Amino acid sequence: MIKAIKGVKDILPDDALVWQKIESVARDVFYRYGYQEIRIPIFEQTELFARSIGADTDIVGKEMYTFPDRDGTSLTLRPEGTASVVRAYIEHSLHQHARMWKLFYFGPMFRHERPQAGRLRQFHQAGVEVFGYSEPHVDVEVIALLHRYFTQLGVPTFRTNVNSLGDEACRPSYLKELKKFLEKIANLLCENCARRAQTNPLRVLDCKVEKCKAVLTDAPIMLDHLCEHCLFHFDAVKAGLEQLEIPYSLNSRLVRGLDYYNRTAFEVVSTNLGAQDAVAAGGRYDGLVKALGGPMIPGIGFAIGLERLALLVRETVNHTSKVDIFIVALGENAIKEMLPVLDWLRTQGVATDMDYAGGSLKSQMKQADRAGARLTVIVGDDELKKRSVVVRDMQTKEQQDLGLLDLAATLIKRCAEFR
Ligand code: ATP
Ligand code: MG
């Protein structure tokens, strides 16, 4: 038997309801904040990711699905969305059409990671990207947007952590100090961090290995080294969040895995997720558009891991109601008689279903229950002779005899009462 690839998951119908809710609430909230949808391709030239995400990151170093096209060009299945959105922004000169752009996207991402709970090889993200604002107000807006979205969706427990990563003025001297510190404790770090201490020291700060966490408690932090401009910006972000009453925690260990971030970085974590507790992450990337060949235009955005979000909101979704009415037709004559009723109800906007194979009363009532029907319409040979049907309210268990002629109109009226 051929099975799905390791780390890749099917979303079966019950789960799809959860995903539909996640997507529809997201669209609703994103549009209310003035964001527009952009749809970007699933594969790109490898160079796009190598240049934007950075060579010494986990993603580019070991997680990308890269393969040669038939002409030899190196292609990569996108591991994240920001690089493609920025590429599209530059390629279509969007900045010439409007000064500000606020975009959102949904879609699958691909990373070759060790599959485990909350970590897949094909996973999905929803993200937003804003171009053209350097003002801290927009940092506040995207963090608030994320918070309001999670709240509206009914995510039970979550926390927003924020930090500042500084900029090209203050980060280099901080990194020097951090490197010096890491050299002193090099023999206490995990293998991965011992290497990253040289190549990507910031990443050491968010290592998940316990022995690293323990020795890093005394590490110098970026917040103590912010230059005047970064400090001003960060203070304004914090003040803005407080003004809107968006709860947040300062987390000086928070860094981002991708090279292009500066200043505000944030993530949303939940205690209901186990070890992989980050459900969304984002930050400012003022240099990225330029680094990819565009003008010097600031940007900020976030990406939400939708599998992890689905785990958090699964309980809040009503899985039971798939149809309003289930027609239980007993025997070939009854089925034939009810086909036009079934069709008519559907054209009138009433979700209706029926089992064409017939089956016993008991098995069809079970089906009606599983489909979450509010009403069942029961028709057998006896009813057909009397030109009537039995309508059963599945909640109150009340039954009513109805003439075939009045049936459709009565059913539509009853369904309207349920809504
Ligand atoms: P992590 O620390 O969990 O590896 P990351 O820094 O690699 O996260 P980002 O690139 O910031 O993650 O992606 C944003 C979100 O996408 C994460 O917070 C997470 O919810 C989700 N995500 C990332 N990688 C995976 C994956 N392999 N499987 C499922 N979800 C993922
Ligand atoms: Mg990762």
JSON list of C-alpha atoms and ligand atoms in Angstrom, two decimals, residues 59 111 113 118-120 123 125 203 208 256 276 278-281 303-305 308, ligand 1:
[
{"chain": "A", "resi": 59, "resn": "ILE", "atom": "CA", "xyz": [16.13, 26.48, 7.22]},
{"chain": "A", "resi": 111, "resn": "ARG", "atom": "CA", "xyz": [10.84, 22.07, 5.65]},
{"chain": "A", "resi": 113, "resn": "GLU", "atom": "CA", "xyz": [12.61, 18.55, 9.82]},
{"chain": "A", "resi": 118, "resn": "GLY", "atom": "CA", "xyz": [3.62, 20.10, 16.10]},
{"chain": "A", "resi": 119, "resn": "ARG", "atom": "CA", "xyz": [6.45, 19.70, 13.62]},
{"chain": "A", "resi": 120, "resn": "LEU", "atom": "CA", "xyz": [5.74, 18.58, 10.07]},
{"chain": "A", "resi": 123, "resn": "PHE", "atom": "CA", "xyz": [2.78, 22.49, 7.25]},
{"chain": "A", "resi": 125, "resn": "GLN", "atom": "CA", "xyz": [1.00, 29.20, 7.62]},
{"chain": "A", "resi": 203, "resn": "ARG", "atom": "CA", "xyz": [20.33, 31.91, 17.57]},
{"chain": "A", "resi": 208, "resn": "LYS", "atom": "CA", "xyz": [15.80, 24.58, 23.41]},
{"chain": "A", "resi": 256, "resn": "ARG", "atom": "CA", "xyz": [14.18, 35.02, 15.18]},
{"chain": "A", "resi": 276, "resn": "GLN", "atom": "CA", "xyz": [6.72, 23.16, 20.32]},
{"chain": "A", "resi": 278, "resn": "ALA", "atom": "CA", "xyz": [5.28, 28.80, 19.47]},
{"chain": "A", "resi": 279, "resn": "VAL", "atom": "CA", "xyz": [2.14, 29.23, 17.41]},
{"chain": "A", "resi": 280, "resn": "ALA", "atom": "CA", "xyz": [3.06, 32.48, 15.65]},
{"chain": "A", "resi": 281, "resn": "ALA", "atom": "CA", "xyz": [6.17, 34.56, 15.18]},
{"chain": "A", "resi": 303, "resn": "ALA", "atom": "CA", "xyz": [3.44, 33.98, 10.29]},
{"chain": "A", "resi": 304, "resn": "ILE", "atom": "CA", "xyz": [1.09, 31.71, 12.19]},
{"chain": "A", "resi": 305, "resn": "GLY", "atom": "CA", "xyz": [1.63, 27.94, 12.28]},
{"chain": "A", "resi": 308, "resn": "ARG", "atom": "CA", "xyz": [-0.52, 24.30, 16.02]},
{"chain": "B", "resi": 1, "resn": "ATP", "atom": "P1", "xyz": [10.39, 26.69, 15.67]},
{"chain": "B", "resi": 1, "resn": "ATP", "atom": "O1", "xyz": [11.18, 27.37, 16.73]},
{"chain": "B", "resi": 1, "resn": "ATP", "atom": "O2", "xyz": [9.15, 26.01, 16.21]},
{"chain": "B", "resi": 1, "resn": "ATP", "atom": "O3", "xyz": [11.22, 25.81, 14.79]},
{"chain": "B", "resi": 1, "resn": "ATP", "atom": "P2", "xyz": [10.55, 28.67, 13.62]},
{"chain": "B", "resi": 1, "resn": "ATP", "atom": "O4", "xyz": [11.28, 29.82, 14.18]},
{"chain": "B", "resi": 1, "resn": "ATP", "atom": "O5", "xyz": [11.26, 27.74, 12.72]},
{"chain": "B", "resi": 1, "resn": "ATP", "atom": "O6", "xyz": [9.81, 27.85, 14.76]},
{"chain": "B", "resi": 1, "resn": "ATP", "atom": "P3", "xyz": [8.95, 30.35, 11.93]},
{"chain": "B", "resi": 1, "resn": "ATP", "atom": "O7", "xyz": [9.76, 30.15, 10.74]},
{"chain": "B", "resi": 1, "resn": "ATP", "atom": "O8", "xyz": [8.97, 31.62, 12.65]},
{"chain": "B", "resi": 1, "resn": "ATP", "atom": "O9", "xyz": [9.21, 29.14, 12.94]},
{"chain": "B", "resi": 1, "resn": "ATP", "atom": "O10", "xyz": [7.42, 29.98, 11.59]},
{"chain": "B", "resi": 1, "resn": "ATP", "atom": "C1", "xyz": [6.31, 30.54, 12.29]},
{"chain": "B", "resi": 1, "resn": "ATP", "atom": "C2", "xyz": [5.43, 29.45, 12.86]},
{"chain": "B", "resi": 1, "resn": "ATP", "atom": "O11", "xyz": [5.25, 28.40, 11.94]},
{"chain": "B", "resi": 1, "resn": "ATP", "atom": "C3", "xyz": [6.00, 28.76, 14.08]},
{"chain": "B", "resi": 1, "resn": "ATP", "atom": "O12", "xyz": [5.77, 29.51, 15.22]},
{"chain": "B", "resi": 1, "resn": "ATP", "atom": "C4", "xyz": [5.24, 27.46, 14.09]},
{"chain": "B", "resi": 1, "resn": "ATP", "atom": "O13", "xyz": [3.97, 27.62, 14.67]},
{"chain": "B", "resi": 1, "resn": "ATP", "atom": "C5", "xyz": [5.08, 27.17, 12.63]},
{"chain": "B", "resi": 1, "resn": "ATP", "atom": "N1", "xyz": [6.06, 26.18, 12.17]},
{"chain": "B", "resi": 1, "resn": "ATP", "atom": "C6", "xyz": [7.35, 26.35, 11.86]},
{"chain": "B", "resi": 1, "resn": "ATP", "atom": "N2", "xyz": [7.93, 25.22, 11.45]},
{"chain": "B", "resi": 1, "resn": "ATP", "atom": "C7", "xyz": [6.96, 24.26, 11.51]},
{"chain": "B", "resi": 1, "resn": "ATP", "atom": "C8", "xyz": [6.90, 22.87, 11.22]},
{"chain": "B", "resi": 1, "resn": "ATP", "atom": "N3", "xyz": [7.96, 22.21, 10.75]},
{"chain": "B", "resi": 1, "resn": "ATP", "atom": "N4", "xyz": [5.74, 22.21, 11.41]},
{"chain": "B", "resi": 1, "resn": "ATP", "atom": "C9", "xyz": [4.64, 22.86, 11.87]},
{"chain": "B", "resi": 1, "resn": "ATP", "atom": "N5", "xyz": [4.62, 24.17, 12.15]},
{"chain": "B", "resi": 1, "resn": "ATP", "atom": "C10", "xyz": [5.76, 24.87, 11.99]}
]
